[in-house]
Coordinates of C-alpha atoms in Angstrom, one line a residue:
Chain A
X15 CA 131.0 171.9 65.1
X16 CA 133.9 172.6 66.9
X17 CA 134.4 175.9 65.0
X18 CA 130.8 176.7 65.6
X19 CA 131.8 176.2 69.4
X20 CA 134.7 178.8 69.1
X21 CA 132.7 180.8 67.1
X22 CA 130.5 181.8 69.9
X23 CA 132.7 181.6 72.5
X24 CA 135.1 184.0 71.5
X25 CA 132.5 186.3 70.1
X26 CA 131.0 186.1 73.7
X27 CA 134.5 187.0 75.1
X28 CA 134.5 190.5 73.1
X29 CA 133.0 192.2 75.3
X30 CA 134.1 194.2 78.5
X31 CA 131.1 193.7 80.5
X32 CA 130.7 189.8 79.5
X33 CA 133.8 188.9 80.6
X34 CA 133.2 191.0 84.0
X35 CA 129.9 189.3 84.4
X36 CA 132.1 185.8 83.8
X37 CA 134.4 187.1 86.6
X38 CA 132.0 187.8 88.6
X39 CA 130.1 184.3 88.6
X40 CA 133.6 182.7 89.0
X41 CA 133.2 184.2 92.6
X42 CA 129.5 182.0 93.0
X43 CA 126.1 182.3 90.9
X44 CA 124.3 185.4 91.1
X45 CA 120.8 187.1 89.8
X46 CA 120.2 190.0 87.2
X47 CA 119.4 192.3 89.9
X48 CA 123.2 191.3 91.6
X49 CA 124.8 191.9 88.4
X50 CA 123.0 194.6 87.1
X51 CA 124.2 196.5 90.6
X52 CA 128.0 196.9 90.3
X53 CA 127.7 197.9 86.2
X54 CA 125.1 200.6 86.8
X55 CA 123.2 198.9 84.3
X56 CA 119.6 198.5 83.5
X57 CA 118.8 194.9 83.9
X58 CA 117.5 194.8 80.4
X59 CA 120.8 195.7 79.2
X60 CA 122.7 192.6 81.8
X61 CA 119.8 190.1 80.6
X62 CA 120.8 191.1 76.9
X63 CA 124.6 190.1 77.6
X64 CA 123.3 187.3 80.1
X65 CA 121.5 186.0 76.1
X66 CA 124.8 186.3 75.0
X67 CA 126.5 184.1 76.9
X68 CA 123.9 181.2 77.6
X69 CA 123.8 180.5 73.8
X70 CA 127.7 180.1 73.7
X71 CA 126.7 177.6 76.8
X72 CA 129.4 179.8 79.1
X73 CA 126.2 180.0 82.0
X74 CA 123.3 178.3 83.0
X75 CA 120.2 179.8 84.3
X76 CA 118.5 178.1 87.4
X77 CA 115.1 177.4 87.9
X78 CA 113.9 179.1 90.5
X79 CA 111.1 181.3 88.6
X80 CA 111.8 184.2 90.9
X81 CA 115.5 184.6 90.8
X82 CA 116.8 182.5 87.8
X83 CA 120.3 182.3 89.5
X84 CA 123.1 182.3 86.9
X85 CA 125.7 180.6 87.1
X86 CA 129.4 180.1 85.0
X87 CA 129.2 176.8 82.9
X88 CA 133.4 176.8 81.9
X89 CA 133.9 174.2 80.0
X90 CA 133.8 175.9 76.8
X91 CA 136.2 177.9 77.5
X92 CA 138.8 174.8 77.0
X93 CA 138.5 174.6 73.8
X94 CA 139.5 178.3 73.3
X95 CA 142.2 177.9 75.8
X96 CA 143.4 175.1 73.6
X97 CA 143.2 176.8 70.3
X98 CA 145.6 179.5 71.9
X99 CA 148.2 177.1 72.9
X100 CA 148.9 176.4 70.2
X101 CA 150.1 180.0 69.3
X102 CA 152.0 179.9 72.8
X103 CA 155.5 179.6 71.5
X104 CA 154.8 182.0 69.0
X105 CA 153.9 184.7 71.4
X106 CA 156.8 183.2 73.9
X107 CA 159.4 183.9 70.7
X108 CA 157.9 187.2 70.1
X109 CA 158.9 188.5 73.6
X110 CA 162.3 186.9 73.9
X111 CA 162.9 188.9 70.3
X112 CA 161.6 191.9 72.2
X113 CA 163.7 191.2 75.2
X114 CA 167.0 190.6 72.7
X115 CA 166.9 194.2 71.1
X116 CA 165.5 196.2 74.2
X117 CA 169.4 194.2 76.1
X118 CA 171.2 195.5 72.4
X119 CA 169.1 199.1 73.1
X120 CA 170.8 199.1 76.5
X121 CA 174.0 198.3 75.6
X122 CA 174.4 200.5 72.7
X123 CA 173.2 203.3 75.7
X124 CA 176.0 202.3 77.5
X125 CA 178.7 201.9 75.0
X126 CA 177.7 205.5 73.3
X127 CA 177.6 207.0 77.7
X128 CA 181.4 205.3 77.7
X129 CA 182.5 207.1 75.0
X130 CA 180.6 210.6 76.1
X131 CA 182.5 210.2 79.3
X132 CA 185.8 209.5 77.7
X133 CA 185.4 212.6 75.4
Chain B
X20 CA 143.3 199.6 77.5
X21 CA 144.1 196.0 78.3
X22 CA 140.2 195.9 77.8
X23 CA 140.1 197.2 74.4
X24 CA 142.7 194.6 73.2
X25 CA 141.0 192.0 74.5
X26 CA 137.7 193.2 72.7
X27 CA 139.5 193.3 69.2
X28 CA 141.6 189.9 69.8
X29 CA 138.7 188.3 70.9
X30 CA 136.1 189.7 67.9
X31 CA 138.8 188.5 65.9
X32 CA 139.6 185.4 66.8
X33 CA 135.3 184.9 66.5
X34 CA 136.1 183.7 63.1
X35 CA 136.7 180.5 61.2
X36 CA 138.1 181.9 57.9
X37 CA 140.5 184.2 60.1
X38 CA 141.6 181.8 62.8
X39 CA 142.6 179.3 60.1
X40 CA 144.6 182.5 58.6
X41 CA 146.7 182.8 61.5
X42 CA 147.2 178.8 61.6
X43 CA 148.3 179.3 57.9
X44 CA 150.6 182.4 59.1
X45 CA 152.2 180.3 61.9
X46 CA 153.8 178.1 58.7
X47 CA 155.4 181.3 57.3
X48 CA 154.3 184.8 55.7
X49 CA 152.3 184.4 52.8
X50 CA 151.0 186.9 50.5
X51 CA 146.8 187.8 49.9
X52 CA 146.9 185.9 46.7
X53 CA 148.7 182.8 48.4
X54 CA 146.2 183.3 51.8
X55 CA 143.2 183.1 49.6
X56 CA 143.7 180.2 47.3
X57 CA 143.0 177.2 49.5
X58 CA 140.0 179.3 50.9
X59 CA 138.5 179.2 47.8
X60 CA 137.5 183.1 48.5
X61 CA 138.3 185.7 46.6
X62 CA 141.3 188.3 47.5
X63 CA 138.6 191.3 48.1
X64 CA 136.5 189.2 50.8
X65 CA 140.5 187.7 51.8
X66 CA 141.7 191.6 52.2
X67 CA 138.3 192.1 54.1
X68 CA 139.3 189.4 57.1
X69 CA 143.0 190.6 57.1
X70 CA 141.9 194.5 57.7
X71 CA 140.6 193.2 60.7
X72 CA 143.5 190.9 61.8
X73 CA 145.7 193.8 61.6
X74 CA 143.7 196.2 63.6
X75 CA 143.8 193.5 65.9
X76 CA 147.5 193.8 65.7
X77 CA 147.3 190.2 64.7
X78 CA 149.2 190.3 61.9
X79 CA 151.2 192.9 59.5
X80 CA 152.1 193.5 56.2
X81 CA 155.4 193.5 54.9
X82 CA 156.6 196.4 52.7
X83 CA 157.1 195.2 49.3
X84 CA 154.3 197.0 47.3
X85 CA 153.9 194.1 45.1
X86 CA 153.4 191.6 47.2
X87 CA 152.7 192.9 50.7
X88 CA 153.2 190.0 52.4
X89 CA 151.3 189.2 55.7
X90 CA 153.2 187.9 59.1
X91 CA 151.9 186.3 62.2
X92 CA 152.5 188.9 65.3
X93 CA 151.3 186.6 67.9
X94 CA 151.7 188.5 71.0
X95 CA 148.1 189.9 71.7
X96 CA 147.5 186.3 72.1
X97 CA 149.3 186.6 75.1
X98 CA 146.6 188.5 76.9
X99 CA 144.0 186.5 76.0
X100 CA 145.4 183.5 77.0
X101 CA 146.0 184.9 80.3
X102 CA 142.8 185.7 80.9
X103 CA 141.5 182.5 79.8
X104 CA 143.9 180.8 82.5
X105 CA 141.9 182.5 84.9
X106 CA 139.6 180.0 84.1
X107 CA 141.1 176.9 84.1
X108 CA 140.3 175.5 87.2
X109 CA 137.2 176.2 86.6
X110 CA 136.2 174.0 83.7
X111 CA 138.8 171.2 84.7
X112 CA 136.6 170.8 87.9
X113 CA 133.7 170.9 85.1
X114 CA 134.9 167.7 83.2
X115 CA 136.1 165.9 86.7
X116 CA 132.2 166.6 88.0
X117 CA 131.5 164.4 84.7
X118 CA 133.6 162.0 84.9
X119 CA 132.7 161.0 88.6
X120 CA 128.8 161.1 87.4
X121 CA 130.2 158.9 84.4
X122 CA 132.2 156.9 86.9
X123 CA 129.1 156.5 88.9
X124 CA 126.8 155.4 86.1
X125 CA 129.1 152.6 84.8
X126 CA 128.6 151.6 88.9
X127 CA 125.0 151.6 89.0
X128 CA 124.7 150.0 85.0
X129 CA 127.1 147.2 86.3
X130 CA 124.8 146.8 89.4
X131 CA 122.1 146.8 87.9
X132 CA 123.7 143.9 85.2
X133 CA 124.8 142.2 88.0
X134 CA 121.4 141.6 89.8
X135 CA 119.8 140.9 86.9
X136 CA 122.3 138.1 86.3
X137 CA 121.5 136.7 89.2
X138 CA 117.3 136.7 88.8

């Protein structure tokens, strides 16, 4: 169930314009015709994506039969967030590795300009 | 660019038999043989998920022709958390909208238990 849950959610994340339609309804709810606008998309093309995302439950629609106002429904985006803490420290160690070689990269630089200089 | 890793970190993570290969991962490099044992999969369908990890840059293979084994490289995990961050307040003021209508429906179930305790 809770795999099901990330499933979908991350699946729904994949995509460029998903996550710019999330960013945008962040910023307040919104209809097709007000996303469609800034993607120079057709609306059928936003409603596809907008399919997308209500059945991983990341926006509601309203009810208002005219404008069906969208709007960001977050909460299942804690349990991704959680599945990627857990990886945090792993990424953290990653970059302090990275960090490690690029300071042993710079002072091999310097040792090897010392030595030009002195030659 | 930051885009495209996102799509491919995201499509990847969209998957239960891959997402418990990196939990695996985060104990130690294993090899394919070793990965697809407590999967009960075989290595083919095994190989199929980690082609995808890796173009992810997920994970990588280690040299040893034999054995090959596969390593955790958590940092485009990095950029996915962050943009999930983005998003935090928004689904902790999700769950504290619920737990004030929760809140508020103990109230009135208590009220209501209260007057009919005293018809």
């Amino acid at each position: 169930m809770a795999s099901d849950v990330l499933d979908v959610t991350f699946a729904a994340l994949a995509d460029p314009t998903r996550r710019a339609i999330l960013a945008r309804l962040a910023r307040g709810e919104a209809s097709v015709m007000e996303l469609a606008e800034p993607f120079a998309m057709t609306q059928p093309a936003v409603s596809k994506h907008l399919k997308v995302l209500e059945r991983a439950g990341l926006i509601s629609r309203g009810r208002d039969a005219q404008r069906r106002p969208c709007r960001l429904e977050a909460r299942p985006l804690k349990a991704a967030t959680d599945w990627l803490e857990n990886y945090r420290q792993y990424w953290e160690e990653s970059f302090q590795r990275l960090d490690t070689l690029l300071d042993e990269l710079k002072a091999m630089d310097n040792t090897d300009r010392q030595a030009e200089g002195h030659s």
